[in-house]
Short mmCIF file of C-alpha atoms in Angstrom, two decimals:
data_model
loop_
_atom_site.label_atom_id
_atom_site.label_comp_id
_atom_site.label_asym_id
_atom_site.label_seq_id
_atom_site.Cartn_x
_atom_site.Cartn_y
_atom_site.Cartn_z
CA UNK A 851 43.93 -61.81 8.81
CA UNK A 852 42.61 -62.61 12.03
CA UNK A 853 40.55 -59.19 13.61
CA UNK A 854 42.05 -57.79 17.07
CA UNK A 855 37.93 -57.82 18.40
CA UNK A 856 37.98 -61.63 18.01
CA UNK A 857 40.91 -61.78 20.27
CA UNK A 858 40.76 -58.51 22.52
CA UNK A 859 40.73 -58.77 26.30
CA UNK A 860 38.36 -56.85 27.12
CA UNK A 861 39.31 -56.62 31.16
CA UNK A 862 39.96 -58.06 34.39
CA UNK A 863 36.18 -59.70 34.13
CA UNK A 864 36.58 -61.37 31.09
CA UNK A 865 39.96 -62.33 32.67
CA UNK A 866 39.04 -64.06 35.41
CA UNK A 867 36.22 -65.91 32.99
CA UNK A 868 38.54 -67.11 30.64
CA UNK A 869 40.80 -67.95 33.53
CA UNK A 870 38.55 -70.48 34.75
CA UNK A 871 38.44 -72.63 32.19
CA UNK A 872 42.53 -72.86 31.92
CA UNK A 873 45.09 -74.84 34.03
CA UNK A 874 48.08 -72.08 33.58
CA UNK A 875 47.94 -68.42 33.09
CA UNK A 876 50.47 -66.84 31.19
CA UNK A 877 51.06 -63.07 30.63
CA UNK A 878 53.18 -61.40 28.65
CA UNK A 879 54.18 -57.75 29.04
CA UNK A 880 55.17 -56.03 25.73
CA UNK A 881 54.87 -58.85 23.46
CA UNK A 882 56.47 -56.56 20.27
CA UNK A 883 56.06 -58.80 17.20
CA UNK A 884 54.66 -62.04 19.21
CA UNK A 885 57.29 -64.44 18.52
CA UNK A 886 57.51 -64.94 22.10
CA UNK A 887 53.85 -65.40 22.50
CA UNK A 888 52.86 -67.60 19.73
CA UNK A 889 56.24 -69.98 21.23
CA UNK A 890 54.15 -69.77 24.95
CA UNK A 891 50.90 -70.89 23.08
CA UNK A 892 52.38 -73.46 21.10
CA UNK A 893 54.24 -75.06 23.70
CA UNK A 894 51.33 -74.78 26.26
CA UNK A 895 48.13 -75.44 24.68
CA UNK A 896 46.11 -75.46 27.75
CA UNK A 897 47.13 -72.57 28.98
CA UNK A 898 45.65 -69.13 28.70
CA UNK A 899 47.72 -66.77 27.15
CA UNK A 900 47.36 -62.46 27.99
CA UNK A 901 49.48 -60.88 25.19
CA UNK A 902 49.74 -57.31 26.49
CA UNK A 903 51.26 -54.65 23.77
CA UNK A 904 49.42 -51.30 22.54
CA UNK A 905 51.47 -50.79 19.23
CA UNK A 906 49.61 -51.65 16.18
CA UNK A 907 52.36 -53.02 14.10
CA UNK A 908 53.17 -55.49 17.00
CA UNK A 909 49.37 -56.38 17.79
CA UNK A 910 49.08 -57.01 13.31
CA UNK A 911 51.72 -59.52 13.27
CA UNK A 912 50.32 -61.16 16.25
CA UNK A 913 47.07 -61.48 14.73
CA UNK A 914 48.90 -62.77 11.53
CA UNK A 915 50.66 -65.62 13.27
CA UNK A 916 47.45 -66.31 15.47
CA UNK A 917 45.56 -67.01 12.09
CA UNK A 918 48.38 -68.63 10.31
CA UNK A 919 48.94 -71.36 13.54
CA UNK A 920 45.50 -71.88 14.27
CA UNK A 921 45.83 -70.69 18.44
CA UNK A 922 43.11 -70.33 20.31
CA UNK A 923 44.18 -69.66 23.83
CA UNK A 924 45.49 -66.08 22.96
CA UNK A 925 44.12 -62.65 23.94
CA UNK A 926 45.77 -59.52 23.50
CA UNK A 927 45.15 -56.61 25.85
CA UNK A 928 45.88 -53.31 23.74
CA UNK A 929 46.03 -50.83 26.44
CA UNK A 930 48.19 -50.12 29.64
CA UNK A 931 48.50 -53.24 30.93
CA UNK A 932 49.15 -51.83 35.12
CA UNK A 933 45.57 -51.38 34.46
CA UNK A 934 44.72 -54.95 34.04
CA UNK A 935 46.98 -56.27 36.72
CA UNK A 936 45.97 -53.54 39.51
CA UNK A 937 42.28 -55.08 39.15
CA UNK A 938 42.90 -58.48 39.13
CA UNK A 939 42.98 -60.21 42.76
CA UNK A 940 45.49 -61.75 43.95
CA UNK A 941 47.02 -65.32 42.94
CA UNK A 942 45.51 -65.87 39.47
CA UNK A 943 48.74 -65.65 37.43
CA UNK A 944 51.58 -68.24 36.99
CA UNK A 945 54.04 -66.82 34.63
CA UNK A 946 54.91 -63.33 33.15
CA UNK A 947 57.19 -62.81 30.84
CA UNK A 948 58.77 -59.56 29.67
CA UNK A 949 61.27 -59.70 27.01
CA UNK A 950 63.53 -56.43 26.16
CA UNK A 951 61.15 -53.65 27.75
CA UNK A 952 61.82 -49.99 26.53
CA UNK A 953 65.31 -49.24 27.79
CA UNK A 954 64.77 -45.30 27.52
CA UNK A 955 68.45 -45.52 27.60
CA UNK A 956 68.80 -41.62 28.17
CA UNK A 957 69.10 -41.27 31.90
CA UNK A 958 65.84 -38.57 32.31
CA UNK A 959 63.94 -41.38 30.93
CA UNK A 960 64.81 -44.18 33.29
CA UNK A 961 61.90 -42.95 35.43
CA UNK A 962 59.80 -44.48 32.51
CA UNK A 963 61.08 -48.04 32.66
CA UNK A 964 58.57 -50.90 33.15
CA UNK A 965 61.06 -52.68 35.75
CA UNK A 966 60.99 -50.91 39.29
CA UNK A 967 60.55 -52.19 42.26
CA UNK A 968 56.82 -51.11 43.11
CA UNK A 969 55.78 -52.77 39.86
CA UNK A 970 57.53 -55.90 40.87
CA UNK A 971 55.68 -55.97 44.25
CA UNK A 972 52.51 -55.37 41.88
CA UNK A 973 53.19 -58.45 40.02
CA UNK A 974 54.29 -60.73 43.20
CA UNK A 975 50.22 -59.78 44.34
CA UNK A 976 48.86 -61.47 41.39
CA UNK A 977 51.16 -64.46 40.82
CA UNK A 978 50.52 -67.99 42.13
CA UNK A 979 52.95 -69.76 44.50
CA UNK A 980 55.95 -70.73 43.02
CA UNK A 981 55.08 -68.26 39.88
CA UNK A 982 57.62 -66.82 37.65
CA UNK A 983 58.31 -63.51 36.39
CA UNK A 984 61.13 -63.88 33.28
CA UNK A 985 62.51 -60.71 32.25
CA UNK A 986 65.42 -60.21 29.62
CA UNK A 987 67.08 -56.83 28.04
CA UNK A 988 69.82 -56.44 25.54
CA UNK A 989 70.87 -53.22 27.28
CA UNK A 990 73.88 -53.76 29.96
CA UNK A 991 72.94 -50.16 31.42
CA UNK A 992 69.45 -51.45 32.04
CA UNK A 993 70.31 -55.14 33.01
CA UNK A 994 72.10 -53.36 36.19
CA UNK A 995 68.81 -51.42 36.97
CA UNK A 996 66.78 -54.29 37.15
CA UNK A 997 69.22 -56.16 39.06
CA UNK A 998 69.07 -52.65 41.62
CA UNK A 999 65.45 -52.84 41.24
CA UNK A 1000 65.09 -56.71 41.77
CA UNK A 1001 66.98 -56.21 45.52
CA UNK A 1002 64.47 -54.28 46.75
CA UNK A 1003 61.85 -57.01 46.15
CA UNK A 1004 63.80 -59.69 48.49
CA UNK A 1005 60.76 -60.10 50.79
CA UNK A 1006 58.95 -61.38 47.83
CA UNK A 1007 61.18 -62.76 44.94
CA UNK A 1008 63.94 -64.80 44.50
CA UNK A 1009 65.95 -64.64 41.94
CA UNK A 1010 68.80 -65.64 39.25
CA UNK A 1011 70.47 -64.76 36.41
CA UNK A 1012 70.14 -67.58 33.74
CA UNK A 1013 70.35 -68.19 29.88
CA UNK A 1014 67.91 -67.52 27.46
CA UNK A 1015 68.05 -70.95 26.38
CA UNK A 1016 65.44 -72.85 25.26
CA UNK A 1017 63.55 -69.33 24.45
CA UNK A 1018 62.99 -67.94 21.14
CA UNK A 1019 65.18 -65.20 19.97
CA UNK A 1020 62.81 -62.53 18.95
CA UNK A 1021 63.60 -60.12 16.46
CA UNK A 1022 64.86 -57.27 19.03
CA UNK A 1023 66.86 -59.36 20.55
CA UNK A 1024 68.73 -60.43 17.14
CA UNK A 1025 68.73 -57.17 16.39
CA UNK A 1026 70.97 -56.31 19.58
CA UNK A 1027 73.23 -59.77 19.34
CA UNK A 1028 73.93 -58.47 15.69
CA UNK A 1029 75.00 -55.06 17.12
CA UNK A 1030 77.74 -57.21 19.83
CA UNK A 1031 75.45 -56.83 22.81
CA UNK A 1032 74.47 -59.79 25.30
CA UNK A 1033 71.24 -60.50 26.31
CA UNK A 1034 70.71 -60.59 30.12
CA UNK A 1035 67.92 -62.97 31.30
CA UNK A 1036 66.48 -62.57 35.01
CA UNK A 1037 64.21 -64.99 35.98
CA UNK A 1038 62.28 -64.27 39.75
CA UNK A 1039 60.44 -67.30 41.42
CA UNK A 1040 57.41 -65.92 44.22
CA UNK A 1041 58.35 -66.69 47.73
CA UNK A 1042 56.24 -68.84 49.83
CA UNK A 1043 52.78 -66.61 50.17
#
């Protein structure tokens, strides 16, 4: 198995490094077992993938498919990832990805969900023109919180719901399809900068 200090991101410097050498920037949030993430590597081989997750499990199997596709554009950042982003200037990423963030489905806990709208603003700093944020959840309670959350951002996003087609189903979201709920797939494009 492939060792997480042979693929670590160490920070926002070695960030920006790496970044130079790499037509496309990709980072994804919460990357759980990496099916997601080794589909983004695969598909674009010049780009520079930022796999952000800090459970071990999630980082293993990662590691496992890393080794067992031969990728080389992947790093993972193990730790909280608003630290990366809040040091990294702005413009330098061109597509994020979050797929099924941590509902906390009970309602004192939706203070602790990823999607809000000052972390949205936080990502439209650091995107490119034209970059992407694509965000799914297979909870219907939390689908209508980001869509809340997602109005707020109108002076810097637009947005639409689409399909997830043409993505990988990960194992989470198979997991919730099985159970008879929907996936709900948001995808937000920066406005002119």
């Amino acid at each position: 198995m492939e060792s997480l200090k042979s693929h670590q991101l160490e920070g926002p410097k070695e960030f920006l490094e790496l970044a130079k050498s790499h037509e496309k920037i990709i980072l994804e949030i919460g990357f759980g077992n990496g099916e997601n993430t080794i589909f983004l590597a695969t598909k674009n081989p010049n780009a520079f993938i930022v796999a952000s997750e800090v459970y071990l499990s999630g980082i293993g199997s990662l590691l496992n498919s890393i080794a067992q596709n031969s990728l080389n554009n992947i790093k993972i950042y193990d730790d909280d990832v608003r630290e990366l982003i809040l040091n990294l200037p702005k413009d330098v990423i061109d597509e994020v990805y979050i797929i099924c963030p941590d509902p906390w489905p009970k309602v004192r806990h939706h203070k602790r969900r990823l999607i809000k709208n000052d972390f949205l603003k936080v990502l439209a700093k650091v995107l490119k023109k034209d970059g992407t944020v694509y965000i799914s959840t297979d909870w219907e309670n939390y689908a209508e919180s980001i869509e809340e959350e997602i109005e707020k951002t109108k002076k810097y996003f637009s947005h639409k719901q689409i399909s997830n087609e043409g993505m990988p189903i990960t194992r989470f979201q198979q997991r919730a399809i099985n159970e008879g709920r929907s996936i709900h797939t948001f995808l937000l494009k920066v406005l002119k900068k």
